[in-house]
N, CA, C and O of each residue as an XYZ file, in Angstrom:
328
protein
N     107.810   -160.466     12.801
C     107.821   -159.561     13.926
C     108.052   -160.383     15.192
O     107.469   -161.453     15.370
N     108.894   -159.874     16.047
C     109.186   -160.520     17.320
C     108.176   -160.054     18.363
O     107.854   -158.867     18.427
N     107.674   -160.980     19.182
C     106.740   -160.637     20.241
C     107.333   -161.040     21.578
O     107.808   -162.163     21.749
N     107.300   -160.106     22.529
C     107.791   -160.359     23.887
C     106.677   -160.079     24.883
O     105.822   -159.225     24.647
N     106.690   -160.806     26.003
C     105.700   -160.610     27.057
C     106.365   -159.892     28.219
O     107.453   -160.264     28.659
N     105.685   -158.844     28.713
C     106.225   -158.037     29.809
C     105.184   -157.965     30.912
O     104.026   -157.641     30.650
N     105.588   -158.269     32.165
C     104.686   -158.124     33.303
C     104.714   -156.656     33.738
O     105.783   -156.078     33.933
N     103.525   -156.062     33.888
C     103.430   -154.641     34.231
C     104.001   -154.327     35.615
O     104.259   -153.163     35.921
N     104.200   -155.336     36.444
C     104.744   -155.119     37.775
C     106.269   -155.244     37.817
O     106.879   -155.106     38.877
N     106.874   -155.503     36.666
C     108.341   -155.607     36.587
C     108.917   -154.187     36.712
O     108.727   -153.362     35.818
N     109.605   -153.908     37.796
C     110.118   -152.572     38.049
C     111.262   -152.172     37.112
O     111.598   -150.992     37.017
N     111.851   -153.131     36.432
C     112.958   -152.822     35.538
C     112.477   -152.336     34.161
O     113.280   -151.871     33.352
N     111.192   -152.443     33.902
C     110.646   -152.054     32.602
C     110.523   -150.536     32.537
O     109.906   -149.916     33.402
N     111.106   -149.958     31.524
C     111.025   -148.520     31.290
C     110.226   -148.278     30.008
O     110.503   -148.889     28.976
N     109.233   -147.383     30.079
C     108.385   -147.106     28.929
C     109.207   -146.616     27.737
O     108.964   -147.038     26.606
N     110.160   -145.747     27.973
C     110.970   -145.216     26.884
C     111.721   -146.340     26.156
O     111.855   -146.317     24.933
N     112.198   -147.305     26.915
C     112.893   -148.442     26.316
C     111.948   -149.301     25.483
O     112.300   -149.731     24.384
N     110.731   -149.555     26.014
C     109.747   -150.335     25.267
C     109.371   -149.629     23.964
O     109.267   -150.264     22.914
N     109.170   -148.325     24.038
C     108.813   -147.570     22.830
C     109.929   -147.602     21.797
O     109.671   -147.713     20.599
N     111.156   -147.506     22.258
C     112.288   -147.564     21.329
C     112.363   -148.924     20.657
O     112.625   -149.008     19.457
N     112.132   -150.007     21.428
C     112.161   -151.345     20.856
C     110.972   -151.577     19.929
O     111.105   -152.244     18.903
N     109.800   -151.024     20.288
C     108.625   -151.141     19.413
C     108.894   -150.442     18.087
O     108.510   -150.940     17.029
N     109.545   -149.301     18.143
C     109.897   -148.574     16.927
C     110.774   -149.430     16.012
O     110.725   -149.297     14.789
N     111.567   -150.298     16.611
C     112.442   -151.195     15.856
C     111.729   -152.465     15.380
O     112.345   -153.322     14.746
N     110.415   -152.588     15.690
C     109.649   -153.704     15.161
C     109.294   -154.788     16.157
O     108.801   -155.843     15.759
N     109.529   -154.563     17.436
C     109.215   -155.581     18.438
C     107.835   -155.294     19.022
O     107.530   -154.157     19.382
N     107.006   -156.328     19.113
C     105.663   -156.224     19.699
C     105.734   -156.709     21.134
O     106.448   -157.665     21.438
N     104.986   -156.045     22.030
C     104.961   -156.432     23.433
C     103.536   -156.731     23.862
O     102.608   -155.994     23.528
N     103.369   -157.820     24.608
C     102.112   -158.124     25.267
C     102.323   -157.784     26.737
O     103.179   -158.369     27.401
N     101.534   -156.833     27.241
C     101.650   -156.420     28.636
C     100.683   -157.268     29.457
O      99.493   -157.348     29.151
N     101.215   -157.904     30.510
C     100.404   -158.821     31.320
C     100.451   -158.392     32.782
O     101.383   -157.724     33.228
N      99.412   -158.799     33.514
C      99.356   -158.655     34.966
C      99.281   -160.070     35.508
O      98.211   -160.677     35.540
N     100.408   -160.584     35.927
C     100.474   -161.999     36.305
C     100.332   -162.843     35.056
O     101.213   -162.828     34.197
N      99.238   -163.580     34.941
C      98.991   -164.391     33.746
C      97.925   -163.779     32.858
O      97.578   -164.362     31.831
N      97.392   -162.609     33.226
C      96.306   -161.993     32.496
C      96.828   -160.964     31.488
O      97.428   -159.970     31.894
N      96.616   -161.176     30.194
C      97.004   -160.175     29.206
C      96.154   -158.914     29.360
O      94.933   -158.993     29.493
N      96.807   -157.756     29.340
C      96.112   -156.480     29.510
C      96.088   -155.643     28.229
O      95.076   -155.032     27.888
N      97.212   -155.630     27.538
C      97.319   -154.740     26.372
C      98.427   -155.246     25.460
O      99.238   -156.097     25.825
N      98.424   -154.686     24.267
C      99.464   -155.020     23.283
C     100.079   -153.716     22.801
O      99.366   -152.782     22.435
N     101.391   -153.657     22.801
C     102.115   -152.500     22.311
C     102.754   -152.910     20.982
O     103.596   -153.807     20.943
N     102.355   -152.258     19.912
C     102.859   -152.640     18.592
C     103.446   -151.418     17.897
O     103.052   -150.288     18.186
N     104.381   -151.639     16.985
C     104.946   -150.510     16.241
C     103.898   -149.885     15.329
O     103.052   -150.588     14.778
N     103.952   -148.594     15.172
C     103.055   -147.890     14.243
C     103.599   -148.115     12.835
O     104.805   -148.052     12.595
N     102.680   -148.378     11.918
C     103.108   -148.469     10.532
C     102.944   -147.091      9.896
O     101.837   -146.556      9.827
N     104.011   -146.548      9.452
C     103.984   -145.230      8.842
C     103.805   -145.364      7.328
O     104.289   -146.323      6.728
N     103.115   -144.410      6.715
C     102.937   -144.497      5.273
C     104.298   -144.455      4.564
O     105.197   -143.714      4.961
N     104.423   -145.246      3.535
C     105.704   -145.281      2.811
C     105.782   -144.190      1.756
O     106.866   -143.865      1.272
N     104.650   -143.631      1.403
C     104.625   -142.546      0.428
C     103.771   -141.415      0.946
O     102.873   -141.617      1.763
N     104.055   -140.238      0.468
C     103.268   -139.071      0.841
C     102.062   -138.959     -0.069
O     102.121   -139.336     -1.240
N     100.956   -138.434      0.474
C      99.789   -138.192     -0.355
C     100.061   -136.996     -1.250
O     100.724   -136.042     -0.844
N      99.546   -137.052     -2.469
C      99.754   -135.983     -3.428
C      98.426   -135.342     -3.753
O      97.543   -135.987     -4.318
N      98.274   -134.063     -3.396
C      97.025   -133.356     -3.671
C      96.814   -133.261     -5.177
O      97.741   -132.951     -5.925
N      95.578   -133.532     -5.616
C      95.239   -133.394     -7.029
C      95.651   -134.567     -7.885
O      95.548   -134.484     -9.109
N      96.115   -135.658     -7.297
C      96.607   -136.798     -8.051
C      95.529   -137.381     -8.946
O      95.816   -137.808    -10.065
N      94.284   -137.403     -8.463
C      93.197   -137.979     -9.252
C      92.217   -136.907     -9.729
O      91.011   -137.147     -9.798
N      92.727   -135.754    -10.048
C      91.875   -134.642    -10.502
C      91.115   -134.999    -11.768
O      90.050   -134.439    -12.026
N      91.646   -135.925    -12.562
C      90.989   -136.312    -13.805
C      89.651   -137.022    -13.555
O      88.859   -137.195    -14.481
N      89.401   -137.433    -12.306
C      88.140   -138.098    -11.988
C      87.010   -137.105    -11.761
O      85.849   -137.505    -11.674
N      87.324   -135.834    -11.663
C      86.305   -134.814    -11.473
C      86.035   -134.541    -10.016
O      86.665   -135.114     -9.127
N      85.079   -133.647     -9.783
C      84.786   -133.264     -8.398
C      84.102   -134.402     -7.629
O      83.485   -135.291     -8.215
N      84.231   -134.344     -6.323
C      83.582   -135.318     -5.458
C      82.115   -134.930     -5.343
O      81.788   -133.746     -5.269
N      81.221   -135.932     -5.327
C      79.801   -135.650     -5.179
C      79.177   -136.689     -4.240
O      79.732   -137.768     -4.026
N      78.029   -136.344     -3.694
C      77.263   -137.237     -2.840
C      75.814   -137.212     -3.294
O      75.289   -136.159     -3.654
N      75.175   -138.359     -3.276
C      73.765   -138.387     -3.645
C      72.950   -137.705     -2.554
O      73.385   -137.603     -1.407
N      71.778   -137.246     -2.925
C      70.928   -136.530     -1.972
C      70.477   -137.421     -0.819
O      70.170   -136.917      0.261
N      70.432   -138.728     -1.028
C      69.944   -139.642      0.004
C      71.068   -140.407      0.703
O      70.829   -141.486      1.245
N      72.280   -139.871      0.700
C      73.415   -140.590      1.259
C      73.257   -140.934      2.727
O      73.843   -141.907      3.201
N      72.463   -140.138      3.461
C      72.320   -140.403      4.884
C      70.979   -141.038      5.259
O      70.630   -141.112      6.437
N      70.245   -141.487      4.267
C      68.975   -142.172      4.509
C      69.249   -143.593      5.003
O      70.264   -144.185      4.636
N      68.372   -144.137      5.818
C      68.567   -145.528      6.275
C      68.555   -146.489      5.083
O      67.833   -146.281      4.108
N      69.348   -147.516      5.179
C      69.388   -148.530      4.118
C      68.144   -149.411      4.231
O      67.629   -149.623      5.329
N      67.663   -149.923      3.100
C      66.490   -150.789      3.143
C      66.802   -152.099      3.860
O      67.956   -152.521      3.922
N      65.768   -152.738      4.399
C      65.950   -154.011      5.109
C      66.623   -155.055      4.242
O      67.385   -155.880      4.747
N      66.353   -155.033      2.941
C      66.954   -156.013      2.032
C      68.474   -155.931      2.034
O      69.159   -156.933      1.831
N      68.988   -154.747      2.262
C      70.440   -154.581      2.315
C      71.045   -155.457      3.415
O      72.108   -156.053      3.240
N      70.347   -155.521      4.550
C      70.866   -156.254      5.703
C      70.515   -157.728      5.692
O      71.213   -158.532      6.309
N      69.451   -158.098      5.005
C      68.974   -159.489      5.082
C      69.178   -160.292      3.796
O      69.164   -161.522      3.843
N      69.364   -159.651      2.685
C      69.487   -160.377      1.420
C      70.880   -160.980      1.286
O      71.881   -160.326      1.577
N      70.933   -162.223      0.847
C      72.201   -162.914      0.628
C      72.567   -162.763     -0.840
O      71.766   -163.079     -1.719
N      73.763   -162.285     -1.102
C      74.221   -162.130     -2.477
C      74.946   -163.403     -2.890
O      75.814   -163.895     -2.169
N      74.591   -163.924     -4.041
C      75.262   -165.129     -4.551
C      76.165   -164.736     -5.683
O      75.814   -163.912     -6.527
N      77.336   -165.334     -5.692
C      78.297   -165.055     -6.760
C      78.261   -166.139     -7.778
O      79.001   -166.087     -8.761
């Protein structure tokens, strides 16, 4: 991916042009002088469509009765060894 830096005070910069270039895969870092302000990146679109019922063989979705209960302290403090 190509990255370009654009100063926000550059009067020649047009948002529509930046968006068109971002759509083509160019990333922009928007700066104010030497200070980075924001990054404009292309959106990644899904390459495939979701298919309803694709995993129907797994059965209905369920949630345990305590799904919203606080997690025990051990969850946050215990180190798991592999």
